[in-house]
Each structure stands twice: as C-alpha cells, then as structure tokens.
PDB file of C-alpha atoms in Angstrom:
ATOM      1  CA  MET Y  11     -13.310 -29.590   6.591  1.00  0.00           C
ATOM      2  CA  THR Y  12     -10.016 -30.306   4.875  1.00  0.00           C
ATOM      3  CA  GLY Y  13      -6.590 -29.014   5.742  1.00  0.00           C
ATOM      4  CA  VAL Y  14      -6.778 -26.505   2.883  1.00  0.00           C
ATOM      5  CA  ASP Y  15     -10.025 -25.109   4.291  1.00  0.00           C
ATOM      6  CA  ALA Y  16      -8.498 -24.792   7.753  1.00  0.00           C
ATOM      7  CA  LEU Y  17      -5.431 -23.035   6.339  1.00  0.00           C
ATOM      8  CA  LEU Y  18      -7.614 -20.631   4.362  1.00  0.00           C
ATOM      9  CA  LEU Y  19      -9.655 -19.861   7.487  1.00  0.00           C
ATOM     10  CA  ALA Y  20      -6.505 -19.283   9.546  1.00  0.00           C
ATOM     11  CA  LEU Y  21      -4.984 -16.972   6.923  1.00  0.00           C
ATOM     12  CA  GLY Y  22      -8.303 -15.152   6.541  1.00  0.00           C
ATOM     13  CA  ALA Y  23      -8.529 -14.632  10.298  1.00  0.00           C
ATOM     14  CA  LEU Y  24      -4.948 -13.347  10.322  1.00  0.00           C
ATOM     15  CA  ALA Y  25      -5.713 -10.958   7.450  1.00  0.00           C
ATOM     16  CA  VAL Y  26      -8.883  -9.629   9.081  1.00  0.00           C
ATOM     17  CA  GLY Y  27      -7.233  -9.330  12.504  1.00  0.00           C
ATOM     18  CA  SER Y  28      -4.254  -7.415  11.185  1.00  0.00           C
ATOM     19  CA  ALA Y  29      -6.560  -5.221   9.053  1.00  0.00           C
ATOM     20  CA  VAL Y  30      -8.475  -4.308  12.205  1.00  0.00           C
ATOM     21  CA  LEU Y  31      -5.170  -3.481  13.898  1.00  0.00           C
ATOM     22  CA  VAL Y  32      -4.198  -1.263  10.928  1.00  0.00           C
ATOM     23  CA  VAL Y  33      -7.206   0.968  11.428  1.00  0.00           C
ATOM     24  CA  THR Y  34      -7.322   0.897  15.231  1.00  0.00           C
ATOM     25  CA  THR Y  35      -3.693   1.489  16.207  1.00  0.00           C
ATOM     26  CA  ARG Y  36      -2.508   4.954  17.189  1.00  0.00           C
ATOM     27  CA  HIS Y  37       1.051   4.307  15.966  1.00  0.00           C
ATOM     28  CA  LEU Y  38       1.506   5.164  12.304  1.00  0.00           C
ATOM     29  CA  VAL Y  39       4.560   2.965  11.722  1.00  0.00           C
ATOM     30  CA  ARG Y  40       2.919   0.012  13.450  1.00  0.00           C
ATOM     31  CA  ALA Y  41      -0.098   0.494  11.180  1.00  0.00           C
ATOM     32  CA  GLY Y  42       2.239   0.130   8.190  1.00  0.00           C
ATOM     33  CA  LEU Y  43       3.737  -3.041   9.634  1.00  0.00           C
ATOM     34  CA  TYR Y  44       0.296  -4.496  10.374  1.00  0.00           C
ATOM     35  CA  LEU Y  45      -0.530  -3.750   6.730  1.00  0.00           C
ATOM     36  CA  VAL Y  46       2.466  -5.889   5.723  1.00  0.00           C
ATOM     37  CA  VAL Y  47       1.047  -8.769   7.800  1.00  0.00           C
ATOM     38  CA  CYS Y  48      -2.403  -8.329   6.259  1.00  0.00           C
ATOM     39  CA  LEU Y  49      -1.110  -8.255   2.693  1.00  0.00           C
ATOM     40  CA  GLY Y  50       1.205 -11.194   3.416  1.00  0.00           C
ATOM     41  CA  ALA Y  51      -1.752 -13.222   4.684  1.00  0.00           C
ATOM     42  CA  VAL Y  52      -3.665 -12.415   1.492  1.00  0.00           C
ATOM     43  CA  ALA Y  53      -0.642 -13.583  -0.525  1.00  0.00           C
ATOM     44  CA  GLY Y  54      -0.640 -16.783   1.530  1.00  0.00           C
ATOM     45  CA  MET Y  55      -4.295 -17.337   0.662  1.00  0.00           C
ATOM     46  CA  TYR Y  56      -3.423 -16.932  -3.018  1.00  0.00           C
ATOM     47  CA  LEU Y  57      -0.721 -19.576  -2.605  1.00  0.00           C
ATOM     48  CA  VAL Y  58      -3.162 -21.970  -0.957  1.00  0.00           C
ATOM     49  CA  LEU Y  59      -5.550 -21.411  -3.878  1.00  0.00           C
ATOM     50  CA  THR Y  60      -2.663 -22.321  -6.266  1.00  0.00           C
ATOM     51  CA  ALA Y  61      -2.476 -18.852  -7.797  1.00  0.00           C
ATOM     52  CA  GLU Y  62       1.284 -18.549  -7.402  1.00  0.00           C
ATOM     53  CA  LEU Y  63       1.745 -15.721  -9.901  1.00  0.00           C
ATOM     54  CA  VAL Y  64      -0.879 -13.558  -8.201  1.00  0.00           C
ATOM     55  CA  ALA Y  65       0.668 -14.345  -4.801  1.00  0.00           C
ATOM     56  CA  TRP Y  66       4.121 -13.224  -5.872  1.00  0.00           C
ATOM     57  CA  VAL Y  67       2.730 -10.130  -7.572  1.00  0.00           C
ATOM     58  CA  GLN Y  68       0.965  -9.362  -4.287  1.00  0.00           C
ATOM     59  CA  VAL Y  69       4.222  -9.726  -2.373  1.00  0.00           C
ATOM     60  CA  LEU Y  70       6.358  -7.794  -4.849  1.00  0.00           C
ATOM     61  CA  ILE Y  71       4.016  -4.907  -5.593  1.00  0.00           C
ATOM     62  CA  TYR Y  72       1.994  -4.408  -2.433  1.00  0.00           C
ATOM     63  CA  VAL Y  73       4.307  -5.624   0.307  1.00  0.00           C
ATOM     64  CA  GLY Y  74       7.548  -4.783  -1.449  1.00  0.00           C
ATOM     65  CA  ALA Y  75       6.690  -1.463  -3.055  1.00  0.00           C
ATOM     66  CA  VAL Y  76       3.551   0.186  -1.727  1.00  0.00           C
ATOM     67  CA  VAL Y  77       4.172  -0.443   1.977  1.00  0.00           C
ATOM     68  CA  VAL Y  78       7.843   0.503   1.665  1.00  0.00           C
ATOM     69  CA  LEU Y  79       6.800   3.685  -0.148  1.00  0.00           C
ATOM     70  CA  LEU Y  80       4.289   4.387   2.628  1.00  0.00           C
ATOM     71  CA  LEU Y  81       6.909   3.927   5.332  1.00  0.00           C
ATOM     72  CA  PHE Y  82       9.422   6.104   3.429  1.00  0.00           C
ATOM     73  CA  ALA Y  83       6.777   8.822   3.056  1.00  0.00           C
ATOM     74  CA  VAL Y  84       6.018   8.683   6.783  1.00  0.00           C
ATOM     75  CA  MET Y  85       9.683   8.890   7.699  1.00  0.00           C
ATOM     76  CA  LEU Y  86      10.638  11.538   5.141  1.00  0.00           C
ATOM     77  CA  THR Y  87       7.777  13.906   5.968  1.00  0.00           C
ATOM     78  CA  ARG Y  88       8.569  13.705   9.668  1.00  0.00           C
ATOM     79  CA  ALA Y  89       5.117  12.503  10.609  1.00  0.00           C
ATOM     80  CA  PRO Y  90       4.734  11.472  14.256  1.00  0.00           C
ATOM     81  CA  VAL Y  91       6.185   8.001  14.700  1.00  0.00           C
ATOM     82  CA  GLY Y  92       4.788   7.315  18.164  1.00  0.00           C
ATOM     83  CA  ALA Y  93       1.238   7.458  19.419  1.00  0.00           C
ATOM     84  CA  SER Y  94      -0.618  10.406  17.951  1.00  0.00           C
ATOM     85  CA  ASP Y  95      -3.687  12.160  19.329  1.00  0.00           C
ATOM     86  CA  ASP Y  96      -4.686  13.043  15.757  1.00  0.00           C
ATOM     87  CA  LEU Y  97      -5.521   9.398  15.169  1.00  0.00           C
ATOM     88  CA  ASP Y  98      -7.753   9.146  18.252  1.00  0.00           C
ATOM     89  CA  ARG Y  99     -11.295   9.482  16.945  1.00  0.00           C
ATOM     90  CA  PRO Y 100     -14.523   7.866  18.126  1.00  0.00           C
ATOM     91  CA  GLY Y 101     -14.775   4.351  16.782  1.00  0.00           C
ATOM     92  CA  TRP Y 102     -18.545   3.865  16.745  1.00  0.00           C
ATOM     93  CA  PRO Y 103     -19.191   5.681  13.418  1.00  0.00           C
ATOM     94  CA  ALA Y 104     -16.535   3.599  11.702  1.00  0.00           C
ATOM     95  CA  ALA Y 105     -17.873   0.387  13.254  1.00  0.00           C
ATOM     96  CA  LEU Y 106     -21.415   1.289  12.211  1.00  0.00           C
ATOM     97  CA  ILE Y 107     -20.396   2.082   8.621  1.00  0.00           C
ATOM     98  CA  GLY Y 108     -18.081  -0.956   8.371  1.00  0.00           C
ATOM     99  CA  GLY Y 109     -20.758  -3.290   9.737  1.00  0.00           C
ATOM    100  CA  GLY Y 110     -23.350  -1.872   7.342  1.00  0.00           C
ATOM    101  CA  VAL Y 111     -21.042  -2.267   4.364  1.00  0.00           C
ATOM    102  CA  GLY Y 112     -20.153  -5.817   5.416  1.00  0.00           C
ATOM    103  CA  LEU Y 113     -23.803  -6.819   5.778  1.00  0.00           C
ATOM    104  CA  GLY Y 114     -24.622  -5.188   2.432  1.00  0.00           C
ATOM    105  CA  LEU Y 115     -21.823  -7.080   0.678  1.00  0.00           C
ATOM    106  CA  ALA Y 116     -22.872 -10.352   2.304  1.00  0.00           C
ATOM    107  CA  ALA Y 117     -26.486  -9.829   1.174  1.00  0.00           C
ATOM    108  CA  LEU Y 118     -25.269  -8.962  -2.326  1.00  0.00           C
ATOM    109  CA  LEU Y 119     -23.175 -12.145  -2.565  1.00  0.00           C
ATOM    110  CA  VAL Y 120     -25.964 -14.356  -1.238  1.00  0.00           C
ATOM    111  CA  ASP Y 121     -28.423 -12.822  -3.692  1.00  0.00           C
ATOM    112  CA  ALA Y 122     -25.995 -13.034  -6.625  1.00  0.00           C
ATOM    113  CA  TYR Y 123     -24.933 -16.663  -6.211  1.00  0.00           C
ATOM    114  CA  ARG Y 124     -27.814 -18.164  -4.204  1.00  0.00           C
ATOM    115  CA  TRP Y 125     -25.433 -20.797  -2.839  1.00  0.00           C
ATOM    116  CA  THR Y 126     -24.894 -22.414  -6.207  1.00  0.00           C
ATOM    117  CA  THR Y 127     -21.660 -23.850  -7.466  1.00  0.00           C
ATOM    118  CA  VAL Y 128     -19.727 -21.791  -9.965  1.00  0.00           C
ATOM    119  CA  GLU Y 129     -18.005 -23.337 -12.961  1.00  0.00           C
ATOM    120  CA  LEU Y 130     -14.283 -22.667 -13.047  1.00  0.00           C
ATOM    121  CA  PRO Y 131     -12.917 -20.993 -16.170  1.00  0.00           C
ATOM    122  CA  GLU Y 132     -10.132 -22.434 -18.276  1.00  0.00           C
ATOM    123  CA  ALA Y 133      -6.802 -22.352 -16.476  1.00  0.00           C
ATOM    124  CA  GLY Y 134      -4.590 -19.448 -17.473  1.00  0.00           C
ATOM    125  CA  SER Y 135      -0.914 -19.404 -18.220  1.00  0.00           C
ATOM    126  CA  ALA Y 136       1.873 -16.963 -17.553  1.00  0.00           C
ATOM    127  CA  GLU Y 137       2.085 -16.300 -21.288  1.00  0.00           C
ATOM    128  CA  ARG Y 138      -1.561 -15.194 -21.485  1.00  0.00           C
ATOM    129  CA  ILE Y 139      -1.252 -13.013 -18.382  1.00  0.00           C
ATOM    130  CA  GLY Y 140       1.954 -11.442 -19.704  1.00  0.00           C
ATOM    131  CA  ALA Y 141       0.302 -10.701 -23.044  1.00  0.00           C
ATOM    132  CA  GLN Y 142      -2.556  -8.949 -21.231  1.00  0.00           C
ATOM    133  CA  VAL Y 143      -0.339  -6.988 -18.834  1.00  0.00           C
ATOM    134  CA  PHE Y 144       2.164  -5.845 -21.436  1.00  0.00           C
ATOM    135  CA  GLY Y 145      -0.358  -5.511 -24.261  1.00  0.00           C
ATOM    136  CA  SER Y 146      -3.644  -4.065 -23.072  1.00  0.00           C
ATOM    137  CA  TRP Y 147      -2.584  -2.790 -19.650  1.00  0.00           C
ATOM    138  CA  VAL Y 148       0.863  -1.335 -20.348  1.00  0.00           C
ATOM    139  CA  LEU Y 149      -0.291   2.320 -20.300  1.00  0.00           C
ATOM    140  CA  PRO Y 150      -2.033   2.153 -16.878  1.00  0.00           C
ATOM    141  CA  PHE Y 151       0.986   0.261 -15.531  1.00  0.00           C
ATOM    142  CA  GLU Y 152       3.366   3.006 -16.686  1.00  0.00           C
ATOM    143  CA  VAL Y 153       1.071   5.795 -15.452  1.00  0.00           C
ATOM    144  CA  LEU Y 154       1.011   4.152 -12.026  1.00  0.00           C
ATOM    145  CA  SER Y 155       4.808   3.937 -11.955  1.00  0.00           C
ATOM    146  CA  VAL Y 156       5.105   7.654 -12.811  1.00  0.00           C
ATOM    147  CA  LEU Y 157       2.548   8.475 -10.099  1.00  0.00           C
ATOM    148  CA  LEU Y 158       4.491   6.510  -7.471  1.00  0.00           C
ATOM    149  CA  LEU Y 159       7.755   8.153  -8.563  1.00  0.00           C
ATOM    150  CA  SER Y 160       6.233  11.638  -8.327  1.00  0.00           C
ATOM    151  CA  ALA Y 161       4.869  10.823  -4.846  1.00  0.00           C
ATOM    152  CA  LEU Y 162       8.341   9.785  -3.711  1.00  0.00           C
ATOM    153  CA  VAL Y 163       9.960  12.908  -5.182  1.00  0.00           C
ATOM    154  CA  GLY Y 164       7.257  15.051  -3.553  1.00  0.00           C
ATOM    155  CA  ALA Y 165       7.905  13.448  -0.155  1.00  0.00           C
ATOM    156  CA  ILE Y 166      11.631  14.140  -0.511  1.00  0.00           C
ATOM    157  CA  VAL Y 167      11.006  17.780  -1.483  1.00  0.00           C
ATOM    158  CA  LEU Y 168       8.628  18.269   1.448  1.00  0.00           C
ATOM    159  CA  SER Y 169      11.063  16.749   3.915  1.00  0.00           C
ATOM    160  CA  ARG Y 170      14.053  18.923   2.971  1.00  0.00           C
ATOM    161  CA  PRO Y 171      14.042  22.343   4.650  1.00  0.00           C
ATOM    162  CA  ASP Y 172      16.651  23.809   2.275  1.00  0.00           C
ATOM    163  CA  ILE Y 173      14.430  23.446  -0.818  1.00  0.00           C
ATOM    164  CA  GLY Y 174      12.010  26.331  -1.193  1.00  0.00           C
ATOM    165  CA  SER Y 175      13.476  28.368   1.673  1.00  0.00           C
ATOM    166  CA  ALA Y 176      14.840  31.927   1.454  1.00  0.00           C
ATOM    167  CA  GLY Y 177      18.386  30.593   1.125  1.00  0.00           C
ATOM    168  CA  ALA Y 178      17.484  28.856  -2.106  1.00  0.00           C
ATOM    169  CA  ASP Y 179      16.703  32.214  -3.825  1.00  0.00           C
ATOM    170  CA  ARG Y 180      20.363  33.044  -4.413  1.00  0.00           C
ATOM    171  CA  SER Y 181      21.567  33.635  -7.919  1.00  0.00           C
ATOM    172  CA  ALA Y 182      23.726  31.112  -9.712  1.00  0.00           C
ATOM    173  CA  GLY Y 183      26.981  32.882  -8.808  1.00  0.00           C
ATOM    174  CA  ASP Y 184      26.249  32.918  -5.094  1.00  0.00           C
ATOM    175  CA  GLY Y 185      26.753  29.933  -2.906  1.00  0.00           C
ATOM    176  CA  PRO Y 186      29.085  28.523  -0.268  1.00  0.00           C
ATOM    177  CA  ALA Y 187      32.223  29.089  -2.375  1.00  0.00           C
ATOM    178  CA  THR Y 188      31.377  32.782  -2.879  1.00  0.00           C
ATOM    179  CA  GLU Y 189      30.613  33.230   0.821  1.00  0.00           C
ATOM    180  CA  ASP Y 190      33.973  31.646   1.742  1.00  0.00           C
ATOM    181  CA  ARG Y 191      35.804  34.039  -0.611  1.00  0.00           C
ATOM    182  CA  GLU Y 192      34.026  37.042   0.903  1.00  0.00           C
ATOM    183  CA  ARG Y 193      34.902  35.964   4.449  1.00  0.00           C
ATOM    184  CA  SER Y 194      38.572  35.552   3.556  1.00  0.00           C
ATOM    185  CA  ARG Y 195      38.858  39.219   2.409  1.00  0.00           C
TER     186      ARG Y 195
END
C-alpha cells in the first residue's frame, strides 16, 4: 500500500464518517457543517487523484454555494437551530435500506468489472472541459442558477412577516408617511 492509497483511504473514511453524522445528528446546522466536511473530503480525494479542476469545482459549487445556500435557507426560514424532536426517527429502517443499497451497488460493481483493470481514457484539458460546459451544457447550467436564485428569493419571502400580511394590502397612497400626517392632525 502506497502513501497515495493510505491518503485515499483516510479521506474516504472521513467522508463516510461525516456523511453518517449528517444523517444521524439532531442539530440541523451541525448537519450542514458535517456536509461541508464530507464534501471537502471528496474534494481532497479528487486532488489526490490529480483531478484538480474537479476538486476546485467541488469546493466552489458544493461547499461554497450549495451548503451556504442551505445554511441561509435554514436561518432565514427560522427552522429550529438546536436539537429537534422532528428529526428523531427510528434508525433501523434507514440502516436496513442503506445496507441493502450498499450491498446491491457492491454486487453490481463486482459483476460489471469482475476485478479487471480498466484502461484510462486520454487525458483531458481545461480547454476541452470548458468547451463542453459552455457549449453543450450551458442551458442546464443557467437553469440551475435560476433555480437556486428562486429558492433564495423564496426563502427570503417566507422569512419576512411583513410580506403577504394584512398590512401589505394598503393602496399605493397609504403608508408610514400618510399615517404620520394623519396623526399630526
């Protein structure tokens, strides 16, 4: 076992351990922070495998955007920050389903590759990846950005009590300035 193998095993164990903590913790904010550790460990594995571009995309998009958006949504919607009884469910169904899925995936991989070596494809370049992302995949990329923006706007609207309340039904001429003038009479 080489040093690279040991580092990959350590990062994999860190990723799996923090992923287990994400789904077993009763604290919603801690679950988001454990998700940062898990995604950071996956980015570290990409770095060890010399896929630097994928590692930095992982850090920028998942750790930098998705988790931050998740934490903003939790904080803006006033979800419970501490331990929550809503998150306390029996763990045996999840363990049974997760174990079954894991065994099924392991059997699928063993059957698909039969422990043979796989030929590596031609090494890619940033130019080829950029041509694919901004050529063929530009529409899904933009749709995803609009979806994330609408989720953020929706979380802000849901968190503000003054939007959609009875006080917001005033006509355009009414407002704080009109109320101040009426009080001064």
